[in-house]
mmCIF file of C-alpha atoms and ligand atoms in Angstrom:
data_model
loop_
_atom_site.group_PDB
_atom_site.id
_atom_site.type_symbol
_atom_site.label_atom_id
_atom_site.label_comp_id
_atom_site.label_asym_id
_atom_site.label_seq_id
_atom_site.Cartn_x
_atom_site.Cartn_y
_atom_site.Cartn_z
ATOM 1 C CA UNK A 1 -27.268 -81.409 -9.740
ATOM 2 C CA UNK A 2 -30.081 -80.642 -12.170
ATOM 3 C CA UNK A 3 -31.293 -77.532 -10.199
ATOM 4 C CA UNK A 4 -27.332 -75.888 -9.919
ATOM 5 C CA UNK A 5 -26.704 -77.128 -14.071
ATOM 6 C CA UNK A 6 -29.931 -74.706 -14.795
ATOM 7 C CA UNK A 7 -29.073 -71.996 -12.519
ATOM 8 C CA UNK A 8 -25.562 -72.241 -13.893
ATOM 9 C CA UNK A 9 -27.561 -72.217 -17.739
ATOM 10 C CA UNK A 10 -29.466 -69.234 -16.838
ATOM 11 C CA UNK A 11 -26.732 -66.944 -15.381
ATOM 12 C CA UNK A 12 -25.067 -68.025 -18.640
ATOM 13 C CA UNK A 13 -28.293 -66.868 -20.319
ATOM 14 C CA UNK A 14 -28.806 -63.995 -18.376
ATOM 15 C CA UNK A 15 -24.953 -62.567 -18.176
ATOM 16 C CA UNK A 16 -23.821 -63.410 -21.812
ATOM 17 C CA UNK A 17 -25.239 -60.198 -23.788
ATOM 18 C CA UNK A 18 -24.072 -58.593 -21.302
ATOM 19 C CA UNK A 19 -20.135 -59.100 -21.366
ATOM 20 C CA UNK A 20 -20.549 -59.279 -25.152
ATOM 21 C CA UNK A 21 -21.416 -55.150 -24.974
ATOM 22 C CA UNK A 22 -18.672 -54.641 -22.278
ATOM 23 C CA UNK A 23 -16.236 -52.318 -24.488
ATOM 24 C CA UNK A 24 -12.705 -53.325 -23.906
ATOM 25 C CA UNK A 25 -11.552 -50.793 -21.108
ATOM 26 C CA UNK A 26 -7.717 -51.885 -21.216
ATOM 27 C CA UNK A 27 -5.848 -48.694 -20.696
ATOM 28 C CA UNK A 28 -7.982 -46.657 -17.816
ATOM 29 C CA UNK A 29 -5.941 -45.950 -14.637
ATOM 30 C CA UNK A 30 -8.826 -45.712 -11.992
ATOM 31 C CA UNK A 31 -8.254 -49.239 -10.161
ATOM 32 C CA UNK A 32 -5.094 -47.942 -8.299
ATOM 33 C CA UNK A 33 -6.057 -45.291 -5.674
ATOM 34 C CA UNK A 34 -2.867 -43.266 -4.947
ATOM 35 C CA UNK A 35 -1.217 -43.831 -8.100
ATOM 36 C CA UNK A 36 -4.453 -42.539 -9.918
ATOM 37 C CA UNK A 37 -5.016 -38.883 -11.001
ATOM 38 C CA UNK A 38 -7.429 -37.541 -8.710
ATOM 39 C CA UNK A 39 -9.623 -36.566 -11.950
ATOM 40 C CA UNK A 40 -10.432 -39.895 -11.735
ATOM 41 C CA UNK A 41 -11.315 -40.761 -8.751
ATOM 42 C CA UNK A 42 -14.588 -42.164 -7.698
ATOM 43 C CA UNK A 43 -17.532 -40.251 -6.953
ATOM 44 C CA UNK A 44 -17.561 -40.386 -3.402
ATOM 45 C CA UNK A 45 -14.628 -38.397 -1.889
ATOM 46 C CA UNK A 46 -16.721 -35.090 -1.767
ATOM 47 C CA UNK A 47 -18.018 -36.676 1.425
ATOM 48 C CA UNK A 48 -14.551 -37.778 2.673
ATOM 49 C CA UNK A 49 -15.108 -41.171 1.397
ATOM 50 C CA UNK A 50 -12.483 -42.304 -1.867
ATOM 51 C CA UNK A 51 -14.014 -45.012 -4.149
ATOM 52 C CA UNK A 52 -12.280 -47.107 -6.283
ATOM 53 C CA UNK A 53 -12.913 -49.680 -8.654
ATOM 54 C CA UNK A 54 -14.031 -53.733 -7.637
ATOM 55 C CA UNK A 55 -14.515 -55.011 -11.251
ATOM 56 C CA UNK A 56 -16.741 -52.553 -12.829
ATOM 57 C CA UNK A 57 -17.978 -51.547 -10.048
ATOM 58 C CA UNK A 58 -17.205 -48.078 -8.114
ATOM 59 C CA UNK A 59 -17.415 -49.255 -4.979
ATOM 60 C CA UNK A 60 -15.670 -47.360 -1.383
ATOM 61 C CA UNK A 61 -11.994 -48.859 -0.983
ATOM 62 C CA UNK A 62 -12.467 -50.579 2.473
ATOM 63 C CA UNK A 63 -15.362 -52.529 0.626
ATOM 64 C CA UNK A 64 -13.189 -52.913 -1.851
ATOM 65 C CA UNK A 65 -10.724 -54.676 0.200
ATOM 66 C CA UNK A 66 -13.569 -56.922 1.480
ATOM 67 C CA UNK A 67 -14.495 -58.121 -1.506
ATOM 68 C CA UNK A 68 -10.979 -58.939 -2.176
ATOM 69 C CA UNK A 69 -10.732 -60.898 0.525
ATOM 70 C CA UNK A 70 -13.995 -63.266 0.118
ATOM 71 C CA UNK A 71 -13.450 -63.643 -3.808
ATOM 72 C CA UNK A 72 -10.035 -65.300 -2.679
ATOM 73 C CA UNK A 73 -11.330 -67.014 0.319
ATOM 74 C CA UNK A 74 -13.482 -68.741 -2.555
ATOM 75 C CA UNK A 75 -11.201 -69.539 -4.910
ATOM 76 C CA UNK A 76 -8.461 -70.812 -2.937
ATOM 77 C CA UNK A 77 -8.325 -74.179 -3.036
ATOM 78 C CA UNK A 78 -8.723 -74.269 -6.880
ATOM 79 C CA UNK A 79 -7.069 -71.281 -7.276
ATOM 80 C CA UNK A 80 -3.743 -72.954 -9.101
ATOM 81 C CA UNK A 81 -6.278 -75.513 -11.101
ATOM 82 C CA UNK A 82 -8.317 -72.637 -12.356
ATOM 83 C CA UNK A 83 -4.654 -70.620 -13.479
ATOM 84 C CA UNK A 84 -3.382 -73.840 -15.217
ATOM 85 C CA UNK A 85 -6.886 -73.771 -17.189
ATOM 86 C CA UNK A 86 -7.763 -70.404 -17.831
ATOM 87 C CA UNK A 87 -3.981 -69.357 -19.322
ATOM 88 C CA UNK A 88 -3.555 -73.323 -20.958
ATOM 89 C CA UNK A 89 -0.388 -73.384 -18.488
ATOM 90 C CA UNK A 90 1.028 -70.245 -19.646
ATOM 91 C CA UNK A 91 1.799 -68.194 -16.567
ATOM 92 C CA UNK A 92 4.040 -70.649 -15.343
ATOM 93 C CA UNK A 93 6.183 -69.314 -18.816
ATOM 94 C CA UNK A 94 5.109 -65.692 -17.260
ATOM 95 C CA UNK A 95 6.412 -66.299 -13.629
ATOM 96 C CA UNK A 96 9.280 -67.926 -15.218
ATOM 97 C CA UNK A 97 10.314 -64.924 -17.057
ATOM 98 C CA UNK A 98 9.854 -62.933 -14.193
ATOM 99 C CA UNK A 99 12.488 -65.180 -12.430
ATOM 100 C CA UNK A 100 14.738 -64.586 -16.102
ATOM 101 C CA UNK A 101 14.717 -60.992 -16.275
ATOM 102 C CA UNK A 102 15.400 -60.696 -11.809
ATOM 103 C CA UNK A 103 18.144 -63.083 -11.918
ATOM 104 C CA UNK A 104 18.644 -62.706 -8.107
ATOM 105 C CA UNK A 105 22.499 -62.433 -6.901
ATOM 106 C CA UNK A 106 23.542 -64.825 -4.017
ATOM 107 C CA UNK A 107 22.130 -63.800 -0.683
ATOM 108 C CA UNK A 108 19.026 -61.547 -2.027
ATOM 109 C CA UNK A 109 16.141 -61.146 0.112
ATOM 110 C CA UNK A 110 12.704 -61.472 -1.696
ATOM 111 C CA UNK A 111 9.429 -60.169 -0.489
ATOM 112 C CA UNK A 112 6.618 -61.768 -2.886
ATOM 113 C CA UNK A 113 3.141 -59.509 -1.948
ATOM 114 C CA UNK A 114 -0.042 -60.876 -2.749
ATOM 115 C CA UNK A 115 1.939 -64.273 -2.828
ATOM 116 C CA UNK A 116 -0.699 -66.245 -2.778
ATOM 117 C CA UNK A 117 -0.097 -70.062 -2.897
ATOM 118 C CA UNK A 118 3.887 -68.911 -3.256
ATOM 119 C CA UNK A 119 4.759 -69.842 -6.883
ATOM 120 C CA UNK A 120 6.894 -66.857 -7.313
ATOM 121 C CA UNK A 121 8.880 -67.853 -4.236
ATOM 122 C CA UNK A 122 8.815 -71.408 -5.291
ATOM 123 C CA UNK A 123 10.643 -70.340 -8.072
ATOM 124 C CA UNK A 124 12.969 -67.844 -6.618
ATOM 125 C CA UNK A 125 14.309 -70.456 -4.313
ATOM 126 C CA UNK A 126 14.460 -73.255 -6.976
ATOM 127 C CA UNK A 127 16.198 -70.595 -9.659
ATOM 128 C CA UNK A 128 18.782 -69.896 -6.737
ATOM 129 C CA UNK A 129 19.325 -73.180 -6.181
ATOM 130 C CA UNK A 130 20.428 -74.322 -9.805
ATOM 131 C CA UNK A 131 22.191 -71.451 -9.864
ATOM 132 C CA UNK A 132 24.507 -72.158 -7.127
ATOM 133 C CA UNK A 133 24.656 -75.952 -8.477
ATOM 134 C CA UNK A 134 25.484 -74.394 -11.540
ATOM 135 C CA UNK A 135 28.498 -72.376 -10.232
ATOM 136 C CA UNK A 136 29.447 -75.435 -7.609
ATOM 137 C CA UNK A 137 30.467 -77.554 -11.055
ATOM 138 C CA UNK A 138 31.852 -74.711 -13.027
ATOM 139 C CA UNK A 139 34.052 -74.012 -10.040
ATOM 140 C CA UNK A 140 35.217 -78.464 -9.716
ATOM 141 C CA UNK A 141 35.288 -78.183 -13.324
ATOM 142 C CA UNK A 142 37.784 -75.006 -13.612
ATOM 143 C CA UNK A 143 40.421 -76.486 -10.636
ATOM 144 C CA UNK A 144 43.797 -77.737 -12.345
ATOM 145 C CA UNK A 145 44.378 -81.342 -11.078
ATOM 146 C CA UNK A 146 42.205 -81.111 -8.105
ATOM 147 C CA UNK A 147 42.354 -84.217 -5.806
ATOM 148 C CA UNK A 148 39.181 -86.246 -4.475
ATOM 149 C CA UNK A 149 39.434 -83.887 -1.446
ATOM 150 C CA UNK A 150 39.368 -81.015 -3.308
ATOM 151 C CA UNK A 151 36.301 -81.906 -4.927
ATOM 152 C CA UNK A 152 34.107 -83.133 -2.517
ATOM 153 C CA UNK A 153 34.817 -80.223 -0.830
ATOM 154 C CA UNK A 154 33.720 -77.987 -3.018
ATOM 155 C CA UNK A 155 30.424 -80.142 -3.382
ATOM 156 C CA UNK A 156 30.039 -80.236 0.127
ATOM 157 C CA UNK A 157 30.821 -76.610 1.430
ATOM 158 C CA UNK A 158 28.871 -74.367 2.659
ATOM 159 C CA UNK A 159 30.176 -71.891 0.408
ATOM 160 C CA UNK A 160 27.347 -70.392 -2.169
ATOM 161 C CA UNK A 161 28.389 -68.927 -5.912
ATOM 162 C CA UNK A 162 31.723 -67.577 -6.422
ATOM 163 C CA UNK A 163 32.912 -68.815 -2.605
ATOM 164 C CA UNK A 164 30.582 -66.022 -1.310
ATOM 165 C CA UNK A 165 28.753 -67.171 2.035
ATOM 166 C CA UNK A 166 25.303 -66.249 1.784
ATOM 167 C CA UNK A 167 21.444 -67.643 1.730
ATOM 168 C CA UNK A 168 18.634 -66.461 -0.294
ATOM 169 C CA UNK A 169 15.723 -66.329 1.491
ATOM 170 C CA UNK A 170 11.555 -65.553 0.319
ATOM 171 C CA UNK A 171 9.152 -64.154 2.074
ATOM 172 C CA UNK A 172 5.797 -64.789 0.867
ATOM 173 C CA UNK A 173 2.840 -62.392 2.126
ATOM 174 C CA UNK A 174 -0.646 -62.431 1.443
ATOM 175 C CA UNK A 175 -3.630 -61.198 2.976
ATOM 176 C CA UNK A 176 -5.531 -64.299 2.778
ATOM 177 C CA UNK A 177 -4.865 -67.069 5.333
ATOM 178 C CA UNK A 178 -6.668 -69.516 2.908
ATOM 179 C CA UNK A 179 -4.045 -69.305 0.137
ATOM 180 C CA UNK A 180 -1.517 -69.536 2.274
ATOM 181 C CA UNK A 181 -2.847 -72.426 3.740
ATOM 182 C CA UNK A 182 -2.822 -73.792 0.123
ATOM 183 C CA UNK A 183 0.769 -72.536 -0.448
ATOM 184 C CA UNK A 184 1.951 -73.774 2.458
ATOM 185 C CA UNK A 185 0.327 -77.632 1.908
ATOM 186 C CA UNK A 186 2.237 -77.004 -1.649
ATOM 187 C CA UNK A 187 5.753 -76.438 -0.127
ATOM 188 C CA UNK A 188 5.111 -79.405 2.158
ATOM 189 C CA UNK A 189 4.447 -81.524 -0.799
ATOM 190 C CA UNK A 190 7.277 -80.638 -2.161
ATOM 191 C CA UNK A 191 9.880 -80.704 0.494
ATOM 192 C CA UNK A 192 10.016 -77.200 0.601
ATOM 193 C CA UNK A 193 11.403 -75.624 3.430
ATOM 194 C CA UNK A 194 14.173 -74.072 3.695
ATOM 195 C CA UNK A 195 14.720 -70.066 3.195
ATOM 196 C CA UNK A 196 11.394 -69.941 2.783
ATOM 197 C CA UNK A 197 8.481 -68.435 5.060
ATOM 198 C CA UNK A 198 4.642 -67.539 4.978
ATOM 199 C CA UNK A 199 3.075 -63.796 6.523
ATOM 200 C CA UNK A 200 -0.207 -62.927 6.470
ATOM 201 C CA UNK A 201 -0.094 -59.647 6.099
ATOM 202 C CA UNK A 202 -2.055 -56.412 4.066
ATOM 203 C CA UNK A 203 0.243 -54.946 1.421
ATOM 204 C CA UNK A 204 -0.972 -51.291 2.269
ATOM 205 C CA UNK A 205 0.727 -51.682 6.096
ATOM 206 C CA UNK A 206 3.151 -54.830 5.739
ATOM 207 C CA UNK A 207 4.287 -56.196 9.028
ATOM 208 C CA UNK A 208 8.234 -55.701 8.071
ATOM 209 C CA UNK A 209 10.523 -53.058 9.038
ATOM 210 C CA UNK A 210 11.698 -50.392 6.728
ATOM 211 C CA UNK A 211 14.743 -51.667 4.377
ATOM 212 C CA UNK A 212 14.663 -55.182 4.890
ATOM 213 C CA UNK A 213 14.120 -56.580 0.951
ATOM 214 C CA UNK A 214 16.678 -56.708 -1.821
ATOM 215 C CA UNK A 215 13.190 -58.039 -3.979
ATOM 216 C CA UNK A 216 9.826 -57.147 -3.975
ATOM 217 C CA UNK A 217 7.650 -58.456 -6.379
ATOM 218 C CA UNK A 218 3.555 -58.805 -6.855
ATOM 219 C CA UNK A 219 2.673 -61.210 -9.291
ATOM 220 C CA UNK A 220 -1.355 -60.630 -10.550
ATOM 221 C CA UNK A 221 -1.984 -59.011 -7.113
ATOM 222 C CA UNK A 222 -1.072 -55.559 -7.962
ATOM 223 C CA UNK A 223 -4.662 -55.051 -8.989
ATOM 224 C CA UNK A 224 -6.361 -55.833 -5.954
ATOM 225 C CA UNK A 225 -4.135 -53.504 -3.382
ATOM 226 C CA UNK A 226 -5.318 -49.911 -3.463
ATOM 227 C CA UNK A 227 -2.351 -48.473 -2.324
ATOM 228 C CA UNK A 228 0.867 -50.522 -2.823
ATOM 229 C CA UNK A 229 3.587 -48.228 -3.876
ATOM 230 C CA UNK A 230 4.506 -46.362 -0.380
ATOM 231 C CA UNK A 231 4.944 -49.895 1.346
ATOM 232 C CA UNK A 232 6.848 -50.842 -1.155
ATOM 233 C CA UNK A 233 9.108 -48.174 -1.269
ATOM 234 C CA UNK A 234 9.553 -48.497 2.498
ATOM 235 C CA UNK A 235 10.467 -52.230 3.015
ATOM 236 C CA UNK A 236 12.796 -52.448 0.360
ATOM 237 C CA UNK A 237 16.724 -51.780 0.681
ATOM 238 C CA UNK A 238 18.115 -48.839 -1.285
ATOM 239 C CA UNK A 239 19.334 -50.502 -4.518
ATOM 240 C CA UNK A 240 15.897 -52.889 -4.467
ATOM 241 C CA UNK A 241 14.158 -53.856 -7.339
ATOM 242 C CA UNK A 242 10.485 -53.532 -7.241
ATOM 243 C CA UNK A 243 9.064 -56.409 -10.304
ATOM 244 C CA UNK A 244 5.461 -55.947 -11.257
ATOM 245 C CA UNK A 245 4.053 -58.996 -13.209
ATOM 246 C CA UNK A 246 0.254 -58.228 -14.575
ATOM 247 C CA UNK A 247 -2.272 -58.426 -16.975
ATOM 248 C CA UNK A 248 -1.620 -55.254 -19.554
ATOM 249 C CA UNK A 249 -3.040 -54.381 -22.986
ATOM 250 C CA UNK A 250 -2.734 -56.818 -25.996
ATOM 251 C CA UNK A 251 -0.576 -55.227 -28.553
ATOM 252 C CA UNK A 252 -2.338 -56.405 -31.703
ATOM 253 C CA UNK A 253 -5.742 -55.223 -32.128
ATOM 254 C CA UNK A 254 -6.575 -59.082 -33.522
ATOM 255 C CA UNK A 255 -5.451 -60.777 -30.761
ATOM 256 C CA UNK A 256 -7.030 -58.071 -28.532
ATOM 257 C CA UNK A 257 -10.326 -59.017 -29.719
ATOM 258 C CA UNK A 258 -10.073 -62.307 -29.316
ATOM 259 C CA UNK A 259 -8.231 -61.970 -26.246
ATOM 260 C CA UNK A 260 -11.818 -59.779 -25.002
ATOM 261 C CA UNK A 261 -13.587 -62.558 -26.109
ATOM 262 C CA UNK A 262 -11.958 -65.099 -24.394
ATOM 263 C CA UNK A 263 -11.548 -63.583 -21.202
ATOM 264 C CA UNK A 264 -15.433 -62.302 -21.124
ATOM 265 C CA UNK A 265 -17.035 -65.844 -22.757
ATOM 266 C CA UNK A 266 -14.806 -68.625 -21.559
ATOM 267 C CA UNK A 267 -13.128 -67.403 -18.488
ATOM 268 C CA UNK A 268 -16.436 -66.815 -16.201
ATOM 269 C CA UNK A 269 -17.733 -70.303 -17.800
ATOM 270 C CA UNK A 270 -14.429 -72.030 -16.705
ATOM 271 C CA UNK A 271 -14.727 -70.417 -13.641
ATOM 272 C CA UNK A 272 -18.230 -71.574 -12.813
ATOM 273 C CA UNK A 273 -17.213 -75.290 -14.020
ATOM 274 C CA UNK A 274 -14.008 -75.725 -12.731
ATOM 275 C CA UNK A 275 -14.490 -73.740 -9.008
ATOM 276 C CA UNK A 276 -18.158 -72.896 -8.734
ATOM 277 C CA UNK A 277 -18.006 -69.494 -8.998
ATOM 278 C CA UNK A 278 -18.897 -67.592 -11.997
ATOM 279 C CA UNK A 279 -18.268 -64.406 -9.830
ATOM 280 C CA UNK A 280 -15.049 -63.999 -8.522
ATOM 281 C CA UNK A 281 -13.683 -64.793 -12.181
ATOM 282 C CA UNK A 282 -15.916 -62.059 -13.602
ATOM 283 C CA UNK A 283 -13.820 -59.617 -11.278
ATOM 284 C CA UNK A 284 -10.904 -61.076 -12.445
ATOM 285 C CA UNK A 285 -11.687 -60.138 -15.916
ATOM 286 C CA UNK A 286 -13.205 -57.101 -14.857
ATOM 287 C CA UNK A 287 -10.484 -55.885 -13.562
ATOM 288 C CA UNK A 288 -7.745 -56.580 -15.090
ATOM 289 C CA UNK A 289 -9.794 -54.667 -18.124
ATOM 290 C CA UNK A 290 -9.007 -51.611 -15.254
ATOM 291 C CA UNK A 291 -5.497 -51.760 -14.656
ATOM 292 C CA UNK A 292 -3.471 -49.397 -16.767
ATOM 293 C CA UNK A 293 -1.367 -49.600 -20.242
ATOM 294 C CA UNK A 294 2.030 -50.525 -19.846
ATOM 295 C CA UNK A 295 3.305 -46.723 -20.592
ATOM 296 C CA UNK A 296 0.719 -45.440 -18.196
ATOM 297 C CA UNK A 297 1.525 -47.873 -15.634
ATOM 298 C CA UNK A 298 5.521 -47.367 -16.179
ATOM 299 C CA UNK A 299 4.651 -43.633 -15.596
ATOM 300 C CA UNK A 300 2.996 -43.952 -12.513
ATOM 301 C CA UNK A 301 5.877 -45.914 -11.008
ATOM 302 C CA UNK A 302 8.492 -43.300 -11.754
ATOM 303 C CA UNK A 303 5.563 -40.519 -10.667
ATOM 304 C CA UNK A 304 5.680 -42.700 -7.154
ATOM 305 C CA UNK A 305 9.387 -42.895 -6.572
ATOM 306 C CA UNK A 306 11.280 -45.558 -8.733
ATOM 307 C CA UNK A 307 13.773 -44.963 -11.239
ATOM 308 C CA UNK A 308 15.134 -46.621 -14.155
ATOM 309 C CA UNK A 309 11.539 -48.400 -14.668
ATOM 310 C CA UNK A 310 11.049 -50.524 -17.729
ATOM 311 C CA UNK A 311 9.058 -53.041 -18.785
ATOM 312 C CA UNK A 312 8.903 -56.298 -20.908
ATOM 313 C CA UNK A 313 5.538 -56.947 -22.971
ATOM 314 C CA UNK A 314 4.641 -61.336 -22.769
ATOM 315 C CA UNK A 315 2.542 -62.907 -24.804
ATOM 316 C CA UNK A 316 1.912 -59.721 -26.881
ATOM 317 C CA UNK A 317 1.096 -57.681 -23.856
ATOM 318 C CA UNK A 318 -1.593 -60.077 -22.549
ATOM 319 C CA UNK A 319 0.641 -59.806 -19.469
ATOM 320 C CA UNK A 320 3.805 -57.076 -18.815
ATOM 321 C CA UNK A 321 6.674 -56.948 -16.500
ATOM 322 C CA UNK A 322 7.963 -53.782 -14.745
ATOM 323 C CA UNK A 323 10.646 -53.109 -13.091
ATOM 324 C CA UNK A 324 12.295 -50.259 -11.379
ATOM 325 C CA UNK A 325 14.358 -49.656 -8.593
ATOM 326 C CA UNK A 326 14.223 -47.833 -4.761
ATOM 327 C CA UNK A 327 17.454 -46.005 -5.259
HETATM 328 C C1 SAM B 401 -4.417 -63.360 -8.359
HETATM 329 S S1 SAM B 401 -3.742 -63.806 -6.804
HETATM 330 C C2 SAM B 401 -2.018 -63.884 -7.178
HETATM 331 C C3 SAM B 401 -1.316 -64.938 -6.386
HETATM 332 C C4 SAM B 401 0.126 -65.194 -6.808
HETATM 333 N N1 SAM B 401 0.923 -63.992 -6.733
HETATM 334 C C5 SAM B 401 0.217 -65.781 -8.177
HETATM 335 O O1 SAM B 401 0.807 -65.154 -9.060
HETATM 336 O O2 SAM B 401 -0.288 -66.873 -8.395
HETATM 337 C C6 SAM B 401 -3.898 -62.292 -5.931
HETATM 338 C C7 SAM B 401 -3.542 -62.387 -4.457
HETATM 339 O O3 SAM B 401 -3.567 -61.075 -3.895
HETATM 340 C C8 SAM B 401 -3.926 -61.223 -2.529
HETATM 341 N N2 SAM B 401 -4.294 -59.920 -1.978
HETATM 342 C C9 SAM B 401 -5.381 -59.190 -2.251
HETATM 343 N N3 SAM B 401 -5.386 -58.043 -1.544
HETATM 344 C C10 SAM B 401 -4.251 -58.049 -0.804
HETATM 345 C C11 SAM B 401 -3.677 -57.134 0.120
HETATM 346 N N4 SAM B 401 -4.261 -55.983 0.432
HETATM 347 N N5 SAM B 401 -2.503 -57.450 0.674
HETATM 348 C C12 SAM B 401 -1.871 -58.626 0.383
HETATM 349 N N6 SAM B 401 -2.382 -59.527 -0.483
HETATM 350 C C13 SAM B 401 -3.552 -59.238 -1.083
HETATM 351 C C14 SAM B 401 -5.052 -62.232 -2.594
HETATM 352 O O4 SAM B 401 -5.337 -62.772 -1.348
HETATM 353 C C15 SAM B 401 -4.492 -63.223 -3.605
HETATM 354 O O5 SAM B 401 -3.796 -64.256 -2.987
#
């Protein structure tokens, strides 16, 4: 205990000065691959390698996806701990909005990449749900003089919103059997079942045929995928909604600082307390200093194929949501 506390005091020591002099990046578009302008690109593709960014780091982009892997592997089992601590709760707000703005209609198909441990799907099912409650008592509520029949039948039918027969189902895919593992002990815990199933699967070549998604959304995952857009485009239906929720740049240059600070003082700290690894929550910080500026990031999904993109700053742009549709 004594020898990991001053190991953990040292790296403290040792890495502090160091993320104090880390300028805030927030706006470069290098961490994406193919939706990056091949200005700037990594280093390495003169000899028919293409870098990209882990962190800070330049590193190759099979690496890359390597060291994806094993910081999740790691953090998996306090992954949802460590997100309850390092926002103070607040991206359960953010995945709630998420569910807001999609409003999914009765029957839609959702695809959540980079699900993780499934609380987008979690949500999607539980937001269909209340919604078809809701409609199931407008509808009792709206019949003129209905008899006892009439009512439990409308309770009891199979019949979704507005009479329409249809199931909503989510699909949650990750790359990482370990947080599906976790995801999947959640669900159970919950009584969650139905509509609702678990692929592992890489974003870049998803395991689904083409068309198959009315949804597809990547919730704080877009960041570690290379290449994300052309799967994408390819799984979902025409008429799908692609919804991007992520870590963008903080609108207010007060808050930004302190925002910096935060993320580059407490975050690795929490990290190293709360999950033993001061590492893999560097990255995290790291890169979500490398993802691109909302405008930036809206261009590059109309440059890759979807239209009517927009976007919704949260939180002052600590995190954005964009949308745009496969049409
Ligand atoms: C920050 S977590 C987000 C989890 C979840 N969406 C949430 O909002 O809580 C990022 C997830 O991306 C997954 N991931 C990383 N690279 C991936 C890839 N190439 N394909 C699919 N998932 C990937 C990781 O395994 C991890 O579960």
């Amino acid at each position: 205990m004594a020898v990991h506390l001053s190991r953990f005091v040292r790296r403290v020591v040792r890495l502090l000065p160091a993320h104090c002099g880390v300028p805030a990046a927030a706006g470069s578009r290098l961490s994406t691959g193919r939706w990056t302008p091949p200005s700037c690109r990594g280093l390495s593709q003169e000899s028919g390698e293409t870098n990209t960014h882990f962190g800070f780091e330049s590193v190759p982009e099979e690496e890359k996806a390597k060291k994806v892997y094993e910081v999740f592997e790691n953090v998996a089992q306090k992954y949802d701990i460590m997100n309850d601590a390092m926002s103070l709760g607040i991206h359960r707000l953010w995945k709630d909005a998420l569910l807001h703005v999609m409003h999914p209609q009765p029957g839609a198909c959702l695809l959540d990449v980079a699900g993780g441990t499934g609380d987008i799907a979690f949500r999607f099912l539980d937001y269909v749900q209340s919604q078809k409650e809701r409609q199931t008592r407008q509808r009792a509520r709206s019949m003129q003089s209905p008899s006892w029949q009439d009512i439990s039948d409308n309770y009891s039918g199979q019949k979704d919103w507005e009479g329409v027969e249809a199931e909503c189902r989510a699909v949650v895919c990750d790359i990482n059997k370990e947080m599906l593992k976790v995801g999947k002990e959640k669900a159970d815990y919950m009584g969650v079942s139905a509509g609702l199933s678990w692929v592992v699967g890489d974003a870049e070549e998803l395991p689904f045929d083409d068309n198959q998604f009315d949804i597809y959304t990547v919730a704080f995952g877009i960041r570690n995928v290379t290449h994300i857009e052309k799967e994408a485009l390819r799984v979902l239906k025409p008429g799908g909604r692609f919804m991007c929720l992520e870590f963008s740049k903080v609108t207010n240059p007060v808050l930004a600082k302190l925002y910096d600070a935060y993320s580059f003082q407490v975050i690795p700290v929490l990290g190293e307390v709360i999950a033993g690894d001061w590492k893999s929550y560097q990255y995290l910080v790291e890169s979500i200093r490398k993802f691109p500026a909302q405008n930036e990031f809206k261009e590059m999904m109309e440059d890759a194929g979807f239209f009517c993109v927009q976007y919704h700053n949260l939180t002052a742009g600590v995190v954005a949501l964009h949308s745009g549709f496969k049409l």
